XYZ file of C-alpha atoms in Angstrom:
564
model
C -128.757 -46.542 39.118
C -126.720 -43.913 37.362
C -128.148 -42.921 34.021
C -126.109 -43.863 31.077
C -125.663 -40.255 30.101
C -124.079 -39.492 33.472
C -121.613 -42.388 33.379
C -117.955 -41.539 32.649
C -116.543 -42.942 29.518
C -113.985 -45.612 30.105
C -110.423 -44.362 30.405
C -108.390 -44.853 27.274
C -106.120 -47.865 27.325
C -102.539 -47.094 28.316
C -100.258 -46.702 25.364
C -97.875 -49.587 24.932
C -94.304 -48.777 25.975
C -92.049 -47.690 23.122
C -89.932 -50.411 21.636
C -86.448 -50.582 23.126
C -83.783 -48.675 21.327
C -81.766 -51.137 19.229
C -78.378 -51.877 20.708
C -75.809 -54.625 21.032
C -77.052 -57.982 22.221
C -76.341 -58.619 25.880
C -73.101 -60.527 26.376
C -73.664 -64.227 26.935
C -72.659 -65.727 30.213
C -68.948 -66.421 30.066
C -68.044 -69.987 29.287
C -65.581 -71.230 31.893
C -62.181 -72.115 30.569
C -61.537 -75.870 30.590
C -59.394 -77.036 33.476
C -55.728 -77.260 32.543
C -53.620 -80.318 33.286
C -51.740 -78.363 35.947
C -54.965 -77.208 37.591
C -56.385 -80.743 37.501
C -53.231 -82.052 39.162
C -53.419 -79.463 41.940
C -57.096 -80.256 42.518
C -56.495 -84.018 42.688
C -53.607 -83.551 45.116
C -55.670 -81.295 47.369
C -58.703 -83.605 47.367
C -56.574 -86.705 48.006
C -54.820 -85.052 50.966
C -58.150 -83.853 52.430
C -59.465 -87.418 52.399
C -56.742 -88.398 54.878
C -57.853 -85.781 57.394
C -56.499 -82.424 58.585
C -52.787 -82.045 57.989
C -52.101 -81.598 61.714
C -54.102 -84.686 62.694
C -53.462 -87.380 60.073
C -53.849 -90.807 61.729
C -50.587 -92.679 62.299
C -51.494 -95.404 59.796
C -52.043 -92.790 57.054
C -48.855 -90.785 57.593
C -46.797 -92.748 55.007
C -49.490 -91.999 52.428
C -49.577 -88.335 53.439
C -45.802 -88.231 53.030
C -46.072 -89.743 49.547
C -48.696 -87.154 48.577
C -46.325 -84.405 49.738
C -43.670 -85.880 47.431
C -46.210 -85.917 44.593
C -46.916 -82.245 45.210
C -43.195 -81.479 44.962
C -42.955 -83.515 41.743
C -45.935 -81.697 40.224
C -44.519 -78.287 41.144
C -40.950 -78.723 39.925
C -39.836 -78.443 36.307
C -39.854 -81.532 34.130
C -36.505 -83.380 34.187
C -34.866 -84.759 31.053
C -31.859 -87.004 31.742
C -29.021 -87.647 29.280
C -27.705 -91.210 29.558
C -25.104 -93.144 27.622
C -21.618 -94.579 27.860
C -18.759 -92.689 29.434
C -17.254 -90.388 26.755
C -20.375 -90.642 24.599
C -20.527 -86.842 24.514
C -23.333 -86.206 27.021
C -21.696 -83.149 28.586
C -20.742 -81.738 25.181
C -24.361 -82.169 24.115
C -25.528 -80.287 27.235
C -23.197 -77.398 26.375
C -24.420 -77.431 22.771
C -28.072 -77.355 23.849
C -27.423 -74.389 26.145
C -25.195 -72.606 23.649
C -22.392 -72.071 26.160
C -19.764 -73.945 28.190
C -21.635 -75.018 31.301
C -20.394 -78.511 32.253
C -16.915 -79.971 32.007
C -16.082 -82.220 29.044
C -13.274 -84.452 27.838
C -11.461 -87.515 29.117
C -9.522 -85.464 31.669
C -12.648 -84.008 33.259
C -14.627 -87.247 33.670
C -18.072 -86.437 35.056
C -18.456 -88.947 37.869
C -21.184 -86.970 39.613
C -24.674 -86.295 38.326
C -25.258 -82.632 37.416
C -28.782 -81.226 37.162
C -29.013 -77.952 35.262
C -32.027 -75.831 36.137
C -33.171 -72.324 35.274
C -32.036 -69.653 37.715
C -31.467 -65.918 37.679
C -27.779 -66.194 38.583
C -25.244 -68.904 37.807
C -24.306 -71.002 40.842
C -23.537 -74.596 41.854
C -25.141 -76.354 44.832
C -23.599 -79.614 46.090
C -25.900 -82.268 47.578
C -24.275 -84.955 49.725
C -24.890 -88.631 50.299
C -24.406 -88.452 54.066
C -27.274 -86.065 54.722
C -25.241 -82.940 55.495
C -26.698 -79.613 54.417
C -26.119 -78.713 50.733
C -23.372 -76.170 50.072
C -23.450 -73.398 47.476
C -20.439 -72.575 45.282
C -19.370 -70.233 42.532
C -19.834 -71.546 38.971
C -16.059 -71.443 38.436
C -15.745 -74.271 40.979
C -17.769 -76.713 38.861
C -14.666 -78.346 37.314
C -13.201 -79.455 40.630
C -16.622 -80.350 41.994
C -17.089 -82.691 39.023
C -14.683 -85.078 40.800
C -11.502 -84.857 38.735
C -9.635 -82.767 41.306
C -6.643 -84.398 43.048
C -7.200 -83.219 46.611
C -4.483 -83.787 49.198
C -6.511 -82.473 52.127
C -8.265 -85.497 53.753
C -11.280 -83.322 54.546
C -11.563 -82.234 50.916
C -11.227 -85.830 49.768
C -14.022 -86.908 52.121
C -16.201 -84.115 50.755
C -15.657 -85.241 47.161
C -16.416 -88.840 48.056
C -19.637 -87.798 49.760
C -21.026 -85.831 46.779
C -24.307 -87.245 45.512
C -25.178 -84.750 42.789
C -24.731 -81.132 41.734
C -27.453 -78.613 40.937
C -26.303 -75.966 38.447
C -28.433 -72.813 38.257
C -28.188 -71.109 34.883
C -30.157 -68.274 33.211
C -30.308 -70.038 29.826
C -33.817 -69.523 28.350
C -33.759 -73.133 27.115
C -33.929 -74.342 30.721
C -37.328 -72.701 31.178
C -38.926 -75.728 29.486
C -37.260 -78.444 31.573
C -34.214 -79.328 33.665
C -31.356 -81.226 32.022
C -29.695 -84.025 34.005
C -26.148 -84.954 32.932
C -25.321 -88.479 34.158
C -21.873 -90.146 34.400
C -22.272 -93.230 32.201
C -23.491 -96.807 31.833
C -20.107 -98.532 31.382
C -19.275 -101.362 33.752
C -15.615 -101.343 32.615
C -13.793 -98.040 32.229
C -10.400 -96.975 30.938
C -7.288 -96.773 33.102
C -7.582 -93.065 33.810
C -11.241 -93.413 34.732
C -10.536 -96.364 37.010
C -7.744 -94.480 38.765
C -10.025 -91.533 39.448
C -12.733 -93.841 40.769
C -10.277 -95.541 43.122
C -9.185 -92.105 44.285
C -12.808 -91.313 45.137
C -13.440 -94.705 46.715
C -16.066 -95.650 44.169
C -16.494 -98.426 41.608
C -17.639 -98.444 38.004
C -20.758 -100.322 39.080
C -21.580 -97.524 41.520
C -21.228 -94.940 38.750
C -23.514 -97.011 36.545
C -26.025 -97.365 39.387
C -26.010 -93.573 39.895
C -26.692 -93.025 36.196
C -29.544 -95.528 36.100
C -30.973 -94.247 39.381
C -31.095 -90.617 38.318
C -32.371 -91.586 34.847
C -35.160 -93.587 36.487
C -36.111 -90.526 38.512
C -36.380 -88.334 35.421
C -39.567 -87.679 33.486
C -37.960 -88.278 30.084
C -34.678 -89.450 28.573
C -32.204 -88.513 25.882
C -30.235 -91.646 24.944
C -26.786 -90.547 23.768
C -25.159 -92.814 21.186
C -21.558 -92.040 20.306
C -20.349 -92.675 16.798
C -17.776 -95.481 16.856
C -18.245 -96.652 20.475
C -19.948 -99.954 19.567
C -19.473 -102.760 17.094
C -22.995 -102.472 15.731
C -26.342 -100.806 16.144
C -27.720 -103.684 18.229
C -24.932 -103.183 20.762
C -25.792 -99.507 21.029
C -29.396 -100.301 21.951
C -28.266 -103.029 24.357
C -26.522 -100.342 26.445
C -29.915 -98.947 27.367
C -32.205 -101.961 27.429
C -29.621 -103.840 29.492
C -29.655 -101.011 32.031
C -33.437 -101.275 32.386
C -34.035 -98.050 30.471
C -35.940 -99.505 27.520
C -39.679 -100.265 27.300
C -40.754 -102.362 30.241
C -37.460 -101.675 32.001
C -36.925 -101.354 35.681
C -38.012 -97.735 35.763
C -41.338 -98.524 34.158
C -43.677 -95.634 33.789
C -41.819 -93.949 36.632
C -39.235 -92.583 34.268
C -36.886 -94.118 31.759
C -39.014 -97.102 30.774
C -41.689 -95.172 28.929
C -40.376 -96.038 25.477
C -40.871 -93.761 22.499
C -43.302 -91.516 24.325
C -40.639 -90.283 26.763
C -37.364 -91.072 24.980
C -35.375 -89.353 22.219
C -31.954 -90.401 20.928
C -28.915 -88.347 19.900
C -26.154 -89.812 17.724
C -23.207 -87.627 18.732
C -19.721 -86.921 17.402
C -20.765 -87.474 13.799
C -18.274 -84.749 12.759
C -15.681 -87.499 13.156
C -17.041 -89.165 9.999
C -15.143 -86.407 8.192
C -12.955 -86.459 6.056
C -13.949 -89.985 4.967
C -17.451 -88.623 4.415
C -17.572 -85.013 3.155
C -21.074 -84.560 4.645
C -20.848 -86.247 8.068
C -24.391 -85.286 9.052
C -25.773 -87.128 6.013
C -23.733 -90.207 6.951
C -25.010 -89.872 10.513
C -28.567 -89.933 9.221
C -27.882 -93.259 7.488
C -26.553 -94.748 10.723
C -29.496 -93.364 12.686
C -31.946 -94.854 10.180
C -30.316 -98.272 10.578
C -30.574 -98.036 14.370
C -34.247 -97.078 14.167
C -35.216 -99.745 11.641
C -32.901 -102.757 11.424
C -31.918 -102.636 15.108
C -35.450 -101.997 16.404
C -34.890 -98.499 17.743
C -38.534 -97.545 17.203
C -39.408 -99.715 20.221
C -37.137 -97.595 22.407
C -37.134 -94.056 21.000
C -39.409 -91.531 19.373
C -36.553 -90.561 17.067
C -32.762 -90.721 16.794
C -31.118 -87.575 15.430
C -27.464 -87.264 14.347
C -25.713 -84.152 15.675
C -22.270 -82.659 15.202
C -22.284 -81.991 18.931
C -18.749 -80.614 19.093
C -19.543 -78.091 16.343
C -22.817 -77.204 18.017
C -21.124 -76.636 21.372
C -18.405 -74.520 19.736
C -21.002 -72.288 18.075
C -21.770 -70.688 21.430
C -18.144 -70.391 22.523
C -16.379 -68.749 19.577
C -14.844 -65.346 20.352
C -14.083 -62.334 18.210
C -10.442 -63.475 18.117
C -11.566 -66.914 16.907
C -13.660 -65.265 14.207
C -10.632 -63.265 13.016
C -8.497 -66.427 12.853
C -11.198 -68.288 10.937
C -11.482 -65.377 8.523
C -7.739 -65.557 7.905
C -7.895 -69.321 7.309
C -10.876 -68.843 4.976
C -8.493 -67.084 2.590
C -6.478 -70.317 2.217
C -7.228 -72.485 -0.812
C -10.047 -74.813 0.407
C -8.460 -78.104 -0.686
C -5.181 -77.212 1.013
C -6.928 -76.196 4.233
C -8.909 -79.446 4.232
C -5.739 -81.529 3.775
C -4.029 -79.709 6.618
C -7.044 -79.968 8.951
C -7.442 -83.673 8.185
C -3.984 -84.299 9.685
C -5.228 -83.421 13.160
C -2.232 -83.167 15.547
C 0.047 -81.856 12.801
C -2.445 -79.058 12.100
C -2.185 -77.921 15.713
C 1.623 -78.108 16.051
C 3.414 -77.695 12.686
C 4.481 -74.178 11.571
C 2.909 -74.540 8.084
C 3.999 -71.256 6.454
C 1.073 -71.552 4.029
C -1.398 -71.138 6.920
C -1.734 -67.529 8.178
C -2.618 -68.492 11.786
C 0.046 -69.690 14.268
C -0.130 -73.277 15.638
C -1.270 -72.360 19.148
C -4.310 -70.487 17.815
C -4.990 -73.246 15.293
C -4.926 -75.663 18.242
C -7.688 -73.703 19.973
C -9.863 -73.682 16.858
C -9.287 -77.393 16.268
C -10.108 -78.182 19.905
C -13.378 -76.301 19.599
C -14.505 -77.329 16.135
C -12.462 -80.390 15.073
C -11.422 -80.617 11.431
C -14.907 -80.723 9.973
C -16.213 -77.770 11.957
C -13.165 -75.690 11.144
C -13.429 -76.260 7.394
C -17.199 -75.766 7.560
C -16.800 -72.419 9.339
C -14.221 -71.243 6.816
C -16.483 -72.298 3.956
C -19.374 -70.333 5.458
C -17.182 -67.244 5.692
C -16.169 -67.637 2.051
C -19.863 -67.890 1.168
C -20.536 -64.505 2.717
C -21.464 -65.047 6.382
C -20.837 -61.495 7.604
C -20.092 -61.610 11.324
C -19.684 -63.732 14.452
C -23.401 -63.886 15.457
C -24.348 -65.020 11.948
C -21.569 -67.630 11.978
C -22.703 -68.960 15.341
C -26.287 -69.273 14.128
C -25.291 -71.028 10.914
C -22.971 -73.478 12.709
C -25.780 -74.228 15.170
C -28.106 -74.995 12.276
C -25.604 -76.965 10.191
C -24.574 -79.064 13.209
C -28.135 -80.344 13.620
C -28.375 -78.808 17.103
C -31.011 -76.186 16.267
C -33.305 -78.917 14.954
C -32.546 -81.240 17.878
C -33.220 -78.450 20.375
C -36.626 -77.863 18.788
C -37.352 -81.587 18.850
C -36.841 -81.772 22.608
C -38.914 -78.652 23.205
C -41.786 -79.984 21.045
C -41.710 -83.616 22.150
C -41.085 -83.028 25.857
C -41.568 -79.383 26.749
C -44.986 -78.988 25.112
C -46.458 -81.831 27.184
C -44.363 -81.536 30.355
C -47.367 -81.174 32.690
C -49.139 -84.124 31.082
C -46.126 -86.434 31.318
C -45.613 -85.519 34.968
C -49.291 -86.133 35.705
C -49.123 -89.460 33.868
C -46.330 -90.417 36.229
C -48.309 -89.322 39.293
C -51.331 -91.369 38.246
C -49.155 -94.451 37.857
C -47.462 -93.876 41.201
C -50.776 -93.258 42.989
C -51.751 -96.870 42.417
C -48.998 -97.922 44.834
C -50.369 -95.839 47.733
C -52.362 -98.706 49.338
C -49.113 -100.686 49.671
C -47.769 -97.979 52.019
C -50.368 -98.773 54.676
C -49.175 -100.868 57.638
C -50.767 -104.235 58.249
C -52.539 -102.775 61.287
C -54.474 -100.220 59.211
C -58.222 -100.490 59.629
C -60.981 -100.605 57.034
C -61.649 -96.873 57.390
C -58.028 -95.961 56.640
C -57.901 -98.336 53.682
C -61.109 -96.910 52.262
C -59.732 -93.367 52.597
C -56.608 -94.314 50.655
C -58.625 -96.041 47.937
C -60.728 -92.891 47.545
C -57.523 -90.833 47.371
C -56.220 -93.083 44.584
C -59.533 -92.610 42.830
C -58.975 -88.858 42.655
C -55.932 -89.480 40.449
C -57.390 -92.338 38.412
C -60.461 -90.182 37.636
C -58.168 -87.793 35.771
C -57.670 -90.430 33.095
C -61.361 -90.081 32.278
C -61.720 -86.350 32.837
C -58.670 -85.216 30.852
C -59.013 -85.900 27.141
C -55.271 -85.294 26.778
C -54.746 -88.466 28.820
C -56.748 -90.493 26.328
C -54.707 -89.007 23.483
C -51.531 -89.918 25.376
C -52.709 -93.520 25.790
C -53.498 -93.785 22.086
C -50.125 -92.275 21.241
C -48.389 -94.894 23.361
C -50.425 -97.628 21.635
C -49.319 -96.168 18.303
C -45.630 -96.356 19.196
C -46.040 -99.835 20.658
C -47.581 -101.137 17.412
C -51.002 -101.962 18.881
C -53.076 -99.916 16.422
C -53.549 -102.669 13.866
C -55.864 -102.060 10.936
C -55.057 -98.356 10.593
C -53.223 -97.124 7.505
C -49.825 -95.450 7.627
C -51.523 -92.121 6.986
C -53.941 -92.703 9.856
C -51.117 -93.705 12.184
C -49.302 -90.499 11.316
C -52.540 -88.620 11.933
C -52.724 -90.131 15.433
C -49.306 -88.661 16.187
C -50.226 -85.365 14.555
C -53.466 -84.854 16.479
C -51.720 -85.816 19.730
C -49.348 -82.895 19.227
C -46.187 -84.668 18.087
C -45.633 -82.129 15.299
C -46.806 -79.039 17.191
C -49.492 -78.073 19.679
C -51.387 -75.379 17.716
C -54.688 -76.155 16.023
C -53.044 -75.755 12.615
C -50.210 -78.137 13.466
C -52.612 -80.733 14.889
C -54.652 -80.504 11.685
C -51.563 -80.870 9.510
C -51.858 -77.335 8.133
C -49.225 -74.586 7.896
C -49.028 -71.766 10.460
C -51.337 -68.870 9.716
C -53.996 -70.991 7.974
C -57.327 -69.139 7.888
C -59.958 -70.122 10.458
C -62.387 -71.202 7.729
C -59.842 -73.706 6.373
C -59.119 -74.967 9.888
C -62.826 -75.615 10.435
C -63.279 -77.257 7.046
C -60.365 -79.611 7.644
C -61.482 -80.462 11.181
C -65.008 -81.253 9.949
C -63.690 -83.451 7.155
C -61.388 -85.451 9.426
C -64.164 -85.716 12.029
C -66.392 -87.382 9.426
C -63.557 -89.779 8.505
C -62.900 -90.915 12.083
C -66.624 -91.077 12.891
C -66.975 -93.558 10.027
C -64.034 -95.593 11.355
C -65.613 -95.613 14.812
C -68.726 -97.219 13.341
C -66.690 -99.810 11.425
C -66.931 -103.171 13.263
C -63.562 -104.190 11.778
C -61.814 -102.057 14.412
C -61.614 -103.481 17.911
C -59.523 -103.137 21.051
C -56.861 -100.403 21.006
C -57.646 -99.546 17.381
C -61.325 -98.923 18.136
C -60.353 -96.837 21.148
C -58.024 -94.809 18.907
C -60.851 -94.133 16.460
C -63.112 -92.960 19.302
C -60.426 -90.720 20.757
C -59.535 -89.188 17.378
C -63.209 -88.523 16.716
C -63.472 -86.673 20.031
C -60.198 -84.815 19.334
C -61.590 -83.478 16.056
C -64.839 -82.480 17.761
C -62.787 -80.448 20.227
C -60.693 -78.944 17.422
C -63.884 -77.950 15.608
C -65.076 -76.112 18.723
C -61.649 -74.566 19.235
C -61.641 -73.163 15.688
C -65.154 -71.736 16.059
C -66.986 -74.357 14.024
C -69.500 -75.444 16.637
């Protein structure tokens, strides 16, 4: 045994490691971005197709379903389509030109649009003709659009056959406005047309009923509608609405959720040609608003449309077409005593033909201005110049604003463009429920089960995508099913669902640029309000569902603004 004095002392304990040098906290694991509506659609389409088997070996019984899924993929990938429908001469084509800020489709009684034109965004302007008989589409220069619109009097039998065979035209245009959605210009809903229209139809071998059927068919294939009401084309507001509900384009109409029958959620109205209220009404847009209010209230328009906006469509269309020469002529007329100019312009045909030595612009140039602007637009433009509008771009912008077109353009972009993917997906979910009906009677249990699972991939999106639940509540709101909620709460439903803008501030009812702290405070306060309503047993059915959805919407807004 080793003596104690010879034993080694124990080694000193190792010094603890120095504390780490302070530095930034390690970055947290990234939180995955929530799946977008477009990504969810692509995933559902891919999963549904995979359930049918490899693309090269889909069983015969499942091929109709596979074909339908391919159509769904095309629908999901293309731009949203907004169709303009209304009576012949209601001003649909003029409204298209006004929305695009340039002359793009033919207008006027002599250019009757008997073929559907779909305007889509493209790098270069061009026209592609699609035929009824299955022949390959043909591409044309944009200058040929007038004759392709079916007013041409062709003597060549081959040319006549080509015109008769036209199904629709696709117009490529670089207008930035077409980035949000395609515009579809339809012929009209009239079953009885004027003499000139009837003659042209006979020339083309078509009937008024066929034109109406084309309009309804293409409207039913669109994702959303603009109902075009023309000032003075009906005896009363009820008759105006009957044009659309009678064609199956109102709520519960023949198109159903497949297009035009979606009601206020997918439909906006335009009351056109209100400049013709002048000179009886000095402010025709104000008079148009009164008419629009009557249509929306007394005539029950709220069941059909989200809103009906009056527009001086002719003035709006002219704003993008005025030239430097037109500006010079307007400047010369602006020097005329305003009351005298108004009296002359109110006389219409005389204004465009009489010498009138007290007007410094010759009749032929006055005729051009009157054709572009009508009497109201002409006097309005001259008044703006007298008030100091300095140049042609400023005049165009002010005419666009004063015509109501700038506001209407924003309405379409906000109401349709901001939720284009969601509305298209809503349509796909509805259509997916019809997939089992495509199976032949000989299909076996395995094939039927595969199709049911494929349908389930789409139906699941209604649960997974909160935006779908907001959309359902929004539809309930417009359909009057949210009983027990106050007017303020009903407006809040629309606000949170993005009807007044898609930013967090807009959905919270706050101005742009509101500080994050105020956004969070407001979201927390409204969350508490809707949480209390959710617990209130007085709310049941759609109203209770609305309270639950709004509560969840505010929870998400609180997270989005950094409050949780």
